Amino acid sequence: MADWKEEVFAKLETKLEAECRRLAGRIPYRTTNGVYQDDYVEKDISWWTNGFWPGILWQMYHATGKGLYRQAAETAERQLDKALHDFVGLHHDTGFMWLHSAVADYRLTGNEASRVRGLTAASVLAGRFNPVGGYLRAWNHDCVEPNEDCTGWIIVDSMMNIPLLYWASEVTKDPRFAHIATAHADTVRRTLVREDGSCGHIACLDPVTGELKTVLGGQGYGPGSSWSRGQSWIVYGFALSYRHTKDPKYLETAKRTANYFIANISLTDHIARCDFRQPADPDYLDTSASLCAACGLLEIAIHVDGAEKAMYRAHAEKIIRSTVEKHCNWAPAQDSIVQDCKVAYHNCDDQTDLIYADYFLLEAVLRLLDKDFLIW
Ligand code: GLY
């Protein structure tokens, strides 16, 4: 009898092949009435999630060898060229966009044009570095309220983007990109990771002096709260910084923040609330946070031994099983798999599906089956 991981992968294959054929060159973000109606190639090619669909396609190509996934991934990669060329829409999330598209292509096929795209995106990200504050600036003016100045803002999400810089140093043999990545990781650790293992979302620094002014709740409930997807970006992001640098303080940070995450989901069926410190009602969930954290736990498990390795792997499996049993739509005729995500605590949509939740489910299952390849 096939084990549960193989059964889940078989369902993922059926669903993703059907979606790939239906999408026919469009880039999805989330559904409306169960259908991917918006095409982000047309709607907003610079949108931060536009790498996750090609990331799904490259993971599926790597795991199955099927050409339809590769062809669709190559199409998405070429479509993203417009975002690089336009430049003004680009932001701190160039890692999410090009690690999963061009860099994945280069890693799997050695395509030279993909290497150049990846290095261009890495240079855009590196260009956001503020050397006085030691941080990569988040967002652009058009992403915040007109009265806000975000030139000194850092967000935890950025921890998942800096692997693009580690990659750029690796392929160019030039340590400058990695120097920026570690300086930024150190600033995030100092300003946003709390002693108890929780984290804030946005640290506001003075962009001229680098001094920390305040920490904001951002996509979480409020100042001092604990936005779960931000927590998962920190868990996985520091685990990846450890993979790329072998600096023990990054592994310590990944473990401390992971232990906090595990403790907080242990009473809620291993699925994260949108904010671990949100009021009891409404009881918003965010499955995308749990799934990203599951990948982070599996990454940590690679770098530890014995009972600790087994513990992180077991908690990742609990998250994945709970999600696939209670929060997935497996109908091949409908779009999107993982349900019950939340864009942000104060976002007007209650629960939704989000393309990156599907990406992290796929990556987590492939990791358990030893069929993944490193996107980050
Ligand atoms: N990076 C934005 C988010 O997690 O919603």
mmCIF file of C-alpha atoms and ligand atoms in Angstrom:
data_model
loop_
_atom_site.group_PDB
_atom_site.id
_atom_site.type_symbol
_atom_site.label_atom_id
_atom_site.label_comp_id
_atom_site.label_asym_id
_atom_site.label_seq_id
_atom_site.Cartn_x
_atom_site.Cartn_y
_atom_site.Cartn_z
ATOM 1 C CA MET A 1 0.000 0.000 0.000
ATOM 2 C CA ALA A 2 1.350 3.442 -0.946
ATOM 3 C CA ASP A 3 2.182 5.580 2.053
ATOM 4 C CA TRP A 4 0.332 8.819 2.731
ATOM 5 C CA LYS A 5 3.054 11.015 1.218
ATOM 6 C CA GLU A 6 2.916 9.155 -2.113
ATOM 7 C CA GLU A 7 -0.879 9.385 -2.072
ATOM 8 C CA VAL A 8 -0.744 13.147 -1.522
ATOM 9 C CA PHE A 9 1.817 13.547 -4.302
ATOM 10 C CA ALA A 10 -0.430 11.573 -6.675
ATOM 11 C CA LYS A 11 -3.280 13.985 -5.885
ATOM 12 C CA LEU A 12 -0.964 16.978 -6.368
ATOM 13 C CA GLU A 13 0.083 15.620 -9.773
ATOM 14 C CA THR A 14 -3.511 15.203 -10.953
ATOM 15 C CA LYS A 15 -4.533 18.630 -9.772
ATOM 16 C CA LEU A 16 -1.457 20.538 -10.968
ATOM 17 C CA GLU A 17 -1.451 18.951 -14.425
ATOM 18 C CA ALA A 18 -5.116 19.950 -14.853
ATOM 19 C CA GLU A 19 -4.355 23.521 -13.708
ATOM 20 C CA CYS A 20 -1.299 23.770 -15.951
ATOM 21 C CA ARG A 21 -3.365 22.825 -19.012
ATOM 22 C CA ARG A 22 -6.193 25.208 -18.047
ATOM 23 C CA LEU A 23 -3.945 28.174 -17.296
ATOM 24 C CA ALA A 24 -2.252 27.921 -20.713
ATOM 25 C CA GLY A 25 0.370 30.619 -20.120
ATOM 26 C CA ARG A 26 -1.432 32.725 -17.506
ATOM 27 C CA ILE A 27 0.097 33.398 -14.049
ATOM 28 C CA PRO A 28 -2.331 32.849 -11.134
ATOM 29 C CA TYR A 29 -2.495 34.409 -7.658
ATOM 30 C CA ARG A 30 -5.810 33.394 -6.084
ATOM 31 C CA THR A 31 -9.236 32.303 -7.209
ATOM 32 C CA THR A 32 -12.531 34.128 -7.532
ATOM 33 C CA ASN A 33 -15.466 31.734 -7.038
ATOM 34 C CA GLY A 34 -13.040 28.814 -7.259
ATOM 35 C CA VAL A 35 -11.534 29.846 -10.611
ATOM 36 C CA TYR A 36 -8.220 31.538 -11.480
ATOM 37 C CA GLN A 37 -9.889 34.420 -13.316
ATOM 38 C CA ASP A 38 -7.118 37.036 -13.131
ATOM 39 C CA ASP A 39 -3.979 36.666 -15.242
ATOM 40 C CA TYR A 40 -1.115 38.425 -13.435
ATOM 41 C CA VAL A 41 0.852 38.698 -16.686
ATOM 42 C CA GLU A 42 -1.761 41.264 -17.682
ATOM 43 C CA LYS A 43 -2.933 42.510 -14.289
ATOM 44 C CA ASP A 44 0.436 43.230 -12.603
ATOM 45 C CA ILE A 45 3.578 41.546 -13.901
ATOM 46 C CA SER A 46 5.623 42.959 -10.959
ATOM 47 C CA TRP A 47 3.313 41.401 -8.347
ATOM 48 C CA TRP A 48 5.416 39.750 -5.647
ATOM 49 C CA THR A 49 3.861 36.275 -5.921
ATOM 50 C CA ASN A 50 4.465 35.859 -9.660
ATOM 51 C CA GLY A 51 7.373 33.450 -9.102
ATOM 52 C CA PHE A 52 5.404 30.838 -7.174
ATOM 53 C CA TRP A 53 3.583 29.388 -10.185
ATOM 54 C CA PRO A 54 6.831 28.863 -12.148
ATOM 55 C CA GLY A 55 8.295 27.504 -8.890
ATOM 56 C CA ILE A 56 5.524 24.904 -8.766
ATOM 57 C CA LEU A 57 6.160 24.080 -12.427
ATOM 58 C CA TRP A 58 9.941 23.630 -11.975
ATOM 59 C CA GLN A 59 9.430 21.451 -8.893
ATOM 60 C CA MET A 60 6.962 19.323 -10.883
ATOM 61 C CA TYR A 61 9.303 19.139 -13.874
ATOM 62 C CA HIS A 62 12.146 18.044 -11.589
ATOM 63 C CA ALA A 63 9.972 15.439 -9.835
ATOM 64 C CA THR A 64 8.216 13.998 -12.917
ATOM 65 C CA GLY A 65 10.338 14.902 -15.966
ATOM 66 C CA LYS A 66 7.168 15.962 -17.823
ATOM 67 C CA GLY A 67 7.816 18.521 -20.563
ATOM 68 C CA LEU A 68 4.517 20.370 -20.140
ATOM 69 C CA TYR A 69 5.726 21.750 -16.785
ATOM 70 C CA ARG A 70 9.058 22.879 -18.210
ATOM 71 C CA GLN A 71 7.456 24.593 -21.185
ATOM 72 C CA ALA A 72 4.973 26.440 -18.971
ATOM 73 C CA ALA A 73 7.765 27.466 -16.560
ATOM 74 C CA GLU A 74 9.873 28.802 -19.437
ATOM 75 C CA THR A 75 6.897 30.819 -20.685
ATOM 76 C CA ALA A 76 6.380 32.387 -17.232
ATOM 77 C CA GLU A 77 10.096 33.195 -16.963
ATOM 78 C CA ARG A 78 10.022 35.076 -20.273
ATOM 79 C CA GLN A 79 6.840 36.898 -19.232
ATOM 80 C CA LEU A 80 8.604 38.149 -16.089
ATOM 81 C CA ASP A 81 11.209 39.911 -18.268
ATOM 82 C CA LYS A 82 8.769 42.804 -18.598
ATOM 83 C CA ALA A 83 8.939 43.384 -14.824
ATOM 84 C CA LEU A 84 12.757 43.456 -14.918
ATOM 85 C CA HIS A 85 12.726 45.765 -17.917
ATOM 86 C CA ASP A 86 10.089 48.144 -16.449
ATOM 87 C CA PHE A 87 12.141 48.317 -13.190
ATOM 88 C CA VAL A 88 9.950 50.883 -11.369
ATOM 89 C CA GLY A 89 7.501 48.248 -10.068
ATOM 90 C CA LEU A 90 10.301 46.186 -8.492
ATOM 91 C CA HIS A 91 10.630 45.785 -4.740
ATOM 92 C CA HIS A 92 12.318 43.695 -2.010
ATOM 93 C CA ASP A 93 10.543 40.537 -3.288
ATOM 94 C CA THR A 94 12.747 40.008 -6.345
ATOM 95 C CA GLY A 95 13.918 36.794 -4.635
ATOM 96 C CA PHE A 96 10.414 35.351 -4.574
ATOM 97 C CA MET A 97 10.024 36.257 -8.256
ATOM 98 C CA TRP A 98 13.324 35.123 -9.794
ATOM 99 C CA LEU A 99 14.597 32.346 -7.485
ATOM 100 C CA HIS A 100 11.528 30.334 -8.500
ATOM 101 C CA SER A 101 11.728 31.174 -12.192
ATOM 102 C CA ALA A 102 15.095 32.069 -13.742
ATOM 103 C CA VAL A 103 17.367 30.732 -10.986
ATOM 104 C CA ALA A 104 15.412 27.467 -10.823
ATOM 105 C CA ASP A 105 15.759 27.162 -14.612
ATOM 106 C CA TYR A 106 19.503 27.858 -14.438
ATOM 107 C CA ARG A 107 19.990 25.345 -11.628
ATOM 108 C CA LEU A 108 18.118 22.616 -13.534
ATOM 109 C CA THR A 109 19.136 23.310 -17.138
ATOM 110 C CA GLY A 110 22.196 25.601 -17.044
ATOM 111 C CA ASN A 111 20.415 28.061 -19.368
ATOM 112 C CA GLU A 112 22.697 31.124 -19.738
ATOM 113 C CA ALA A 113 19.838 33.603 -20.317
ATOM 114 C CA SER A 114 18.336 32.443 -16.995
ATOM 115 C CA ARG A 115 21.638 33.045 -15.173
ATOM 116 C CA VAL A 116 21.680 36.614 -16.533
ATOM 117 C CA ARG A 117 18.061 37.185 -15.452
ATOM 118 C CA GLY A 118 18.865 35.905 -11.959
ATOM 119 C CA LEU A 119 21.922 38.143 -11.666
ATOM 120 C CA THR A 120 19.960 41.159 -12.891
ATOM 121 C CA ALA A 121 17.309 40.516 -10.229
ATOM 122 C CA ALA A 122 20.020 40.049 -7.563
ATOM 123 C CA SER A 123 21.577 43.374 -8.571
ATOM 124 C CA VAL A 124 18.195 45.091 -8.214
ATOM 125 C CA LEU A 125 17.837 43.613 -4.721
ATOM 126 C CA ALA A 126 21.408 44.521 -3.733
ATOM 127 C CA GLY A 127 20.730 48.073 -4.949
ATOM 128 C CA ARG A 128 18.138 48.434 -2.177
ATOM 129 C CA PHE A 129 20.818 48.120 0.513
ATOM 130 C CA ASN A 130 21.258 50.981 2.961
ATOM 131 C CA PRO A 131 24.871 50.614 4.211
ATOM 132 C CA VAL A 132 24.447 52.936 7.223
ATOM 133 C CA GLY A 133 21.482 51.003 8.615
ATOM 134 C CA GLY A 134 22.721 47.649 7.261
ATOM 135 C CA TYR A 135 19.372 46.701 5.734
ATOM 136 C CA LEU A 136 17.502 46.087 2.487
ATOM 137 C CA ARG A 137 14.728 48.586 2.175
ATOM 138 C CA ALA A 138 11.182 47.178 1.981
ATOM 139 C CA TRP A 139 8.470 48.241 -0.479
ATOM 140 C CA ASN A 140 8.243 51.504 -2.482
ATOM 141 C CA HIS A 141 6.317 54.700 -1.866
ATOM 142 C CA ASP A 142 3.300 53.458 -3.840
ATOM 143 C CA CYS A 143 2.878 50.502 -1.424
ATOM 144 C CA VAL A 144 2.297 52.609 1.703
ATOM 145 C CA GLU A 145 -0.024 55.409 2.802
ATOM 146 C CA PRO A 146 0.771 58.849 1.269
ATOM 147 C CA ASN A 147 1.818 60.218 4.694
ATOM 148 C CA GLU A 148 4.260 57.346 5.340
ATOM 149 C CA ASP A 149 7.954 57.282 4.437
ATOM 150 C CA CYS A 150 9.149 53.694 4.038
ATOM 151 C CA THR A 151 12.760 54.440 3.067
ATOM 152 C CA GLY A 152 13.852 53.150 6.494
ATOM 153 C CA TRP A 153 11.536 50.126 6.682
ATOM 154 C CA ILE A 154 12.637 46.504 6.983
ATOM 155 C CA ILE A 155 10.226 43.555 6.953
ATOM 156 C CA VAL A 156 10.640 39.929 8.007
ATOM 157 C CA ASP A 157 9.500 38.719 4.563
ATOM 158 C CA SER A 158 12.881 39.822 3.218
ATOM 159 C CA MET A 159 14.552 36.852 4.910
ATOM 160 C CA MET A 160 13.118 34.635 2.156
ATOM 161 C CA ASN A 161 14.494 36.920 -0.563
ATOM 162 C CA ILE A 162 18.138 37.068 0.469
ATOM 163 C CA PRO A 163 18.902 33.540 -0.818
ATOM 164 C CA LEU A 164 18.948 35.274 -4.236
ATOM 165 C CA LEU A 165 21.999 37.194 -2.985
ATOM 166 C CA TYR A 166 23.701 34.051 -1.637
ATOM 167 C CA TRP A 167 23.131 32.434 -5.050
ATOM 168 C CA ALA A 168 24.554 35.479 -6.876
ATOM 169 C CA SER A 169 27.742 35.318 -4.803
ATOM 170 C CA GLU A 170 28.017 31.607 -5.449
ATOM 171 C CA VAL A 171 27.785 31.915 -9.240
ATOM 172 C CA THR A 172 29.884 35.081 -9.601
ATOM 173 C CA LYS A 173 32.450 34.101 -6.940
ATOM 174 C CA ASP A 174 32.035 37.698 -5.708
ATOM 175 C CA PRO A 175 31.226 37.903 -1.959
ATOM 176 C CA ARG A 176 29.592 41.356 -2.129
ATOM 177 C CA PHE A 177 26.058 39.965 -2.556
ATOM 178 C CA ALA A 178 26.488 37.608 0.415
ATOM 179 C CA HIS A 179 27.952 40.437 2.531
ATOM 180 C CA ILE A 180 24.735 42.393 1.948
ATOM 181 C CA ALA A 181 22.616 39.329 2.775
ATOM 182 C CA THR A 182 24.342 38.709 6.113
ATOM 183 C CA ALA A 183 24.348 42.392 7.100
ATOM 184 C CA HIS A 184 20.603 42.453 6.443
ATOM 185 C CA ALA A 185 19.962 39.187 8.308
ATOM 186 C CA ASP A 186 21.859 40.564 11.312
ATOM 187 C CA THR A 187 19.737 43.742 11.298
ATOM 188 C CA VAL A 188 16.491 41.739 11.039
ATOM 189 C CA ARG A 189 17.640 39.544 13.916
ATOM 190 C CA ARG A 190 18.513 42.562 16.068
ATOM 191 C CA THR A 191 15.404 44.638 15.350
ATOM 192 C CA LEU A 192 12.566 42.179 14.704
ATOM 193 C CA VAL A 193 13.241 38.865 16.468
ATOM 194 C CA ARG A 194 12.144 38.938 20.094
ATOM 195 C CA GLU A 195 13.708 37.083 23.030
ATOM 196 C CA ASP A 196 10.715 34.704 23.333
ATOM 197 C CA GLY A 197 11.107 33.611 19.709
ATOM 198 C CA SER A 198 8.220 35.681 18.322
ATOM 199 C CA CYS A 199 8.812 38.513 15.852
ATOM 200 C CA GLY A 200 7.452 41.846 14.711
ATOM 201 C CA HIS A 201 6.655 42.506 11.058
ATOM 202 C CA ILE A 202 8.056 45.975 10.236
ATOM 203 C CA ALA A 203 11.056 47.708 11.820
ATOM 204 C CA CYS A 204 11.214 51.437 11.040
ATOM 205 C CA LEU A 205 14.761 52.783 11.032
ATOM 206 C CA ASP A 206 16.006 56.290 10.427
ATOM 207 C CA PRO A 207 17.365 55.914 6.864
ATOM 208 C CA VAL A 208 20.028 58.570 7.493
ATOM 209 C CA THR A 209 21.397 57.402 10.867
ATOM 210 C CA GLY A 210 20.228 53.764 10.882
ATOM 211 C CA GLU A 211 18.709 54.183 14.373
ATOM 212 C CA LEU A 212 15.672 51.986 15.197
ATOM 213 C CA LYS A 213 12.599 54.194 15.719
ATOM 214 C CA THR A 214 9.677 51.785 16.120
ATOM 215 C CA VAL A 215 8.282 48.337 15.243
ATOM 216 C CA LEU A 216 4.882 48.041 13.549
ATOM 217 C CA GLY A 217 2.392 45.157 13.476
ATOM 218 C CA GLY A 218 2.112 45.308 9.667
ATOM 219 C CA GLN A 219 0.044 42.421 8.315
ATOM 220 C CA GLY A 220 -0.552 41.115 11.818
ATOM 221 C CA TYR A 221 -3.110 42.203 14.412
ATOM 222 C CA GLY A 222 -1.134 45.197 15.725
ATOM 223 C CA PRO A 223 2.054 46.425 17.412
ATOM 224 C CA GLY A 224 3.438 43.747 19.749
ATOM 225 C CA SER A 225 1.355 41.009 18.124
ATOM 226 C CA SER A 226 2.663 37.937 16.335
ATOM 227 C CA TRP A 227 1.758 37.596 12.624
ATOM 228 C CA SER A 228 2.111 33.910 11.851
ATOM 229 C CA ARG A 229 3.193 34.130 8.217
ATOM 230 C CA GLY A 230 5.854 36.649 9.202
ATOM 231 C CA GLN A 231 6.922 34.131 11.839
ATOM 232 C CA SER A 232 7.203 31.446 9.156
ATOM 233 C CA TRP A 233 9.291 33.755 6.918
ATOM 234 C CA ILE A 234 11.658 34.145 9.887
ATOM 235 C CA VAL A 235 11.826 30.425 10.693
ATOM 236 C CA TYR A 236 12.535 29.341 7.129
ATOM 237 C CA GLY A 237 14.585 32.440 6.261
ATOM 238 C CA PHE A 238 17.072 32.001 9.115
ATOM 239 C CA ALA A 239 17.318 28.254 8.435
ATOM 240 C CA LEU A 240 18.253 29.114 4.833
ATOM 241 C CA SER A 241 20.757 31.747 5.953
ATOM 242 C CA TYR A 242 22.355 29.033 8.073
ATOM 243 C CA ARG A 243 22.474 26.680 5.061
ATOM 244 C CA HIS A 244 24.267 29.349 2.994
ATOM 245 C CA THR A 245 26.649 30.716 5.655
ATOM 246 C CA LYS A 246 27.007 28.048 8.380
ATOM 247 C CA ASP A 247 26.892 30.889 10.950
ATOM 248 C CA PRO A 248 25.571 29.189 14.142
ATOM 249 C CA LYS A 249 23.624 32.254 15.284
ATOM 250 C CA TYR A 250 21.314 31.833 12.290
ATOM 251 C CA LEU A 251 20.563 28.227 13.218
ATOM 252 C CA GLU A 252 19.958 29.275 16.830
ATOM 253 C CA THR A 253 17.514 31.938 15.598
ATOM 254 C CA ALA A 254 15.759 29.480 13.275
ATOM 255 C CA LYS A 255 15.340 26.980 16.123
ATOM 256 C CA ARG A 256 14.168 29.548 18.699
ATOM 257 C CA THR A 257 11.564 30.977 16.318
ATOM 258 C CA ALA A 258 10.552 27.485 15.144
ATOM 259 C CA ASN A 259 10.029 26.308 18.729
ATOM 260 C CA TYR A 260 7.755 29.311 19.311
ATOM 261 C CA PHE A 261 5.817 28.447 16.128
ATOM 262 C CA ILE A 262 5.430 24.799 17.157
ATOM 263 C CA ALA A 263 4.231 25.730 20.645
ATOM 264 C CA ASN A 264 1.614 28.061 19.174
ATOM 265 C CA ILE A 265 0.108 25.560 16.733
ATOM 266 C CA SER A 266 0.108 22.632 19.142
ATOM 267 C CA LEU A 267 -3.396 23.443 20.441
ATOM 268 C CA THR A 268 -4.910 24.357 17.067
ATOM 269 C CA ASP A 269 -4.561 21.130 15.098
ATOM 270 C CA HIS A 270 -1.132 22.226 13.796
ATOM 271 C CA ILE A 271 -2.653 25.034 11.707
ATOM 272 C CA ALA A 272 -1.587 28.593 12.501
ATOM 273 C CA ARG A 273 -3.984 31.333 13.433
ATOM 274 C CA CYS A 274 -3.399 34.421 11.253
ATOM 275 C CA ASP A 275 -1.840 36.115 14.281
ATOM 276 C CA PHE A 276 -0.812 34.122 17.334
ATOM 277 C CA ARG A 277 -1.957 37.038 19.520
ATOM 278 C CA GLN A 278 -5.226 37.855 17.728
ATOM 279 C CA PRO A 279 -8.512 38.041 19.683
ATOM 280 C CA ALA A 280 -10.462 34.766 19.997
ATOM 281 C CA ASP A 281 -13.104 36.000 17.577
ATOM 282 C CA PRO A 282 -12.902 36.068 14.561
ATOM 283 C CA ASP A 283 -10.801 32.937 14.554
ATOM 284 C CA TYR A 284 -8.819 33.567 11.370
ATOM 285 C CA LEU A 285 -6.514 30.800 10.161
ATOM 286 C CA ASP A 286 -3.543 31.041 7.837
ATOM 287 C CA THR A 287 -2.612 27.678 6.326
ATOM 288 C CA SER A 288 0.041 29.388 4.179
ATOM 289 C CA ALA A 289 1.954 30.247 7.372
ATOM 290 C CA SER A 290 1.902 26.655 8.621
ATOM 291 C CA LEU A 291 3.054 25.266 5.284
ATOM 292 C CA CYS A 292 5.932 27.718 4.893
ATOM 293 C CA ALA A 293 6.938 26.918 8.481
ATOM 294 C CA ALA A 294 6.755 23.177 7.678
ATOM 295 C CA CYS A 295 9.344 23.680 4.931
ATOM 296 C CA GLY A 296 11.434 25.653 7.428
ATOM 297 C CA LEU A 297 11.192 22.838 9.987
ATOM 298 C CA LEU A 298 12.296 20.333 7.334
ATOM 299 C CA GLU A 299 15.207 22.615 6.472
ATOM 300 C CA ILE A 300 16.224 22.864 10.153
ATOM 301 C CA ALA A 301 15.986 19.063 10.424
ATOM 302 C CA ILE A 302 18.731 18.772 7.790
ATOM 303 C CA HIS A 303 21.133 20.701 10.039
ATOM 304 C CA VAL A 304 20.490 18.968 13.388
ATOM 305 C CA ASP A 305 20.771 15.364 14.568
ATOM 306 C CA GLY A 306 19.081 12.671 16.606
ATOM 307 C CA ALA A 307 15.962 13.470 18.627
ATOM 308 C CA GLU A 308 16.011 17.095 17.508
ATOM 309 C CA LYS A 309 15.963 16.089 13.831
ATOM 310 C CA ALA A 310 13.076 13.666 14.485
ATOM 311 C CA MET A 311 11.158 16.318 16.444
ATOM 312 C CA TYR A 312 11.316 18.990 13.686
ATOM 313 C CA ARG A 313 10.429 16.452 11.010
ATOM 314 C CA ALA A 314 7.496 15.099 13.052
ATOM 315 C CA HIS A 315 6.024 18.575 13.539
ATOM 316 C CA ALA A 316 6.372 19.330 9.818
ATOM 317 C CA GLU A 317 4.530 16.084 9.024
ATOM 318 C CA LYS A 318 1.739 16.996 11.449
ATOM 319 C CA ILE A 319 1.237 20.350 9.699
ATOM 320 C CA ILE A 320 1.167 18.735 6.267
ATOM 321 C CA ARG A 321 -1.234 15.947 7.281
ATOM 322 C CA SER A 322 -3.606 18.328 9.022
ATOM 323 C CA THR A 323 -3.608 20.609 5.963
ATOM 324 C CA VAL A 324 -4.144 17.880 3.385
ATOM 325 C CA GLU A 325 -6.898 16.221 5.414
ATOM 326 C CA LYS A 326 -8.912 19.327 6.322
ATOM 327 C CA HIS A 327 -7.944 22.353 4.258
ATOM 328 C CA CYS A 328 -7.473 21.243 0.644
ATOM 329 C CA ASN A 329 -9.647 21.180 -2.452
ATOM 330 C CA TRP A 330 -8.551 18.162 -4.494
ATOM 331 C CA ALA A 331 -11.157 18.456 -7.275
ATOM 332 C CA PRO A 332 -9.171 18.572 -10.563
ATOM 333 C CA ALA A 333 -11.880 20.611 -12.292
ATOM 334 C CA GLN A 334 -11.519 23.465 -9.786
ATOM 335 C CA ASP A 335 -8.559 25.810 -9.286
ATOM 336 C CA SER A 336 -6.285 26.054 -6.202
ATOM 337 C CA ILE A 337 -5.492 23.399 -3.641
ATOM 338 C CA VAL A 338 -4.863 24.867 -0.179
ATOM 339 C CA GLN A 339 -7.761 26.809 1.375
ATOM 340 C CA ASP A 340 -8.096 28.920 4.537
ATOM 341 C CA CYS A 341 -5.213 31.327 4.021
ATOM 342 C CA LYS A 342 -5.308 34.984 5.038
ATOM 343 C CA VAL A 343 -3.607 37.849 3.175
ATOM 344 C CA ALA A 344 -3.345 39.965 6.329
ATOM 345 C CA TYR A 345 -5.262 40.172 9.613
ATOM 346 C CA HIS A 346 -7.022 43.431 8.634
ATOM 347 C CA ASN A 347 -7.518 42.504 4.966
ATOM 348 C CA CYS A 348 -11.189 42.680 4.010
ATOM 349 C CA ASP A 349 -11.314 39.117 2.616
ATOM 350 C CA ASP A 350 -11.875 36.584 5.381
ATOM 351 C CA GLN A 351 -10.227 33.353 4.276
ATOM 352 C CA THR A 352 -8.865 32.732 0.795
ATOM 353 C CA ASP A 353 -6.551 30.550 -1.249
ATOM 354 C CA LEU A 354 -3.095 31.876 -2.182
ATOM 355 C CA ILE A 355 -0.717 30.474 -4.805
ATOM 356 C CA TYR A 356 2.226 30.353 -2.397
ATOM 357 C CA ALA A 357 0.341 28.050 -0.018
ATOM 358 C CA ASP A 358 0.137 25.554 -2.883
ATOM 359 C CA TYR A 359 3.847 26.076 -3.582
ATOM 360 C CA PHE A 360 4.834 25.381 0.039
ATOM 361 C CA LEU A 361 2.565 22.325 0.237
ATOM 362 C CA LEU A 362 4.213 20.909 -2.880
ATOM 363 C CA GLU A 363 7.732 21.711 -1.648
ATOM 364 C CA ALA A 364 7.008 20.186 1.767
ATOM 365 C CA VAL A 365 5.642 16.935 0.290
ATOM 366 C CA LEU A 366 8.538 16.700 -2.182
ATOM 367 C CA ARG A 367 10.997 17.272 0.666
ATOM 368 C CA LEU A 368 9.449 14.368 2.589
ATOM 369 C CA LEU A 369 9.747 12.184 -0.512
ATOM 370 C CA ASP A 370 13.318 13.338 -1.284
ATOM 371 C CA LYS A 371 12.081 14.530 -4.679
ATOM 372 C CA ASP A 372 12.569 18.274 -4.206
ATOM 373 C CA PHE A 373 15.386 20.453 -5.445
ATOM 374 C CA LEU A 374 16.606 23.578 -3.685
ATOM 375 C CA ILE A 375 14.868 26.666 -5.026
ATOM 376 C CA TRP A 376 16.184 28.945 -2.243
HETATM 377 N N1 GLY B 1 5.321 39.005 1.553
HETATM 378 C C1 GLY B 1 3.997 39.450 1.793
HETATM 379 C C2 GLY B 1 3.144 38.491 2.536
HETATM 380 O O1 GLY B 1 3.614 37.578 3.149
HETATM 381 O O2 GLY B 1 1.951 38.673 2.479
#
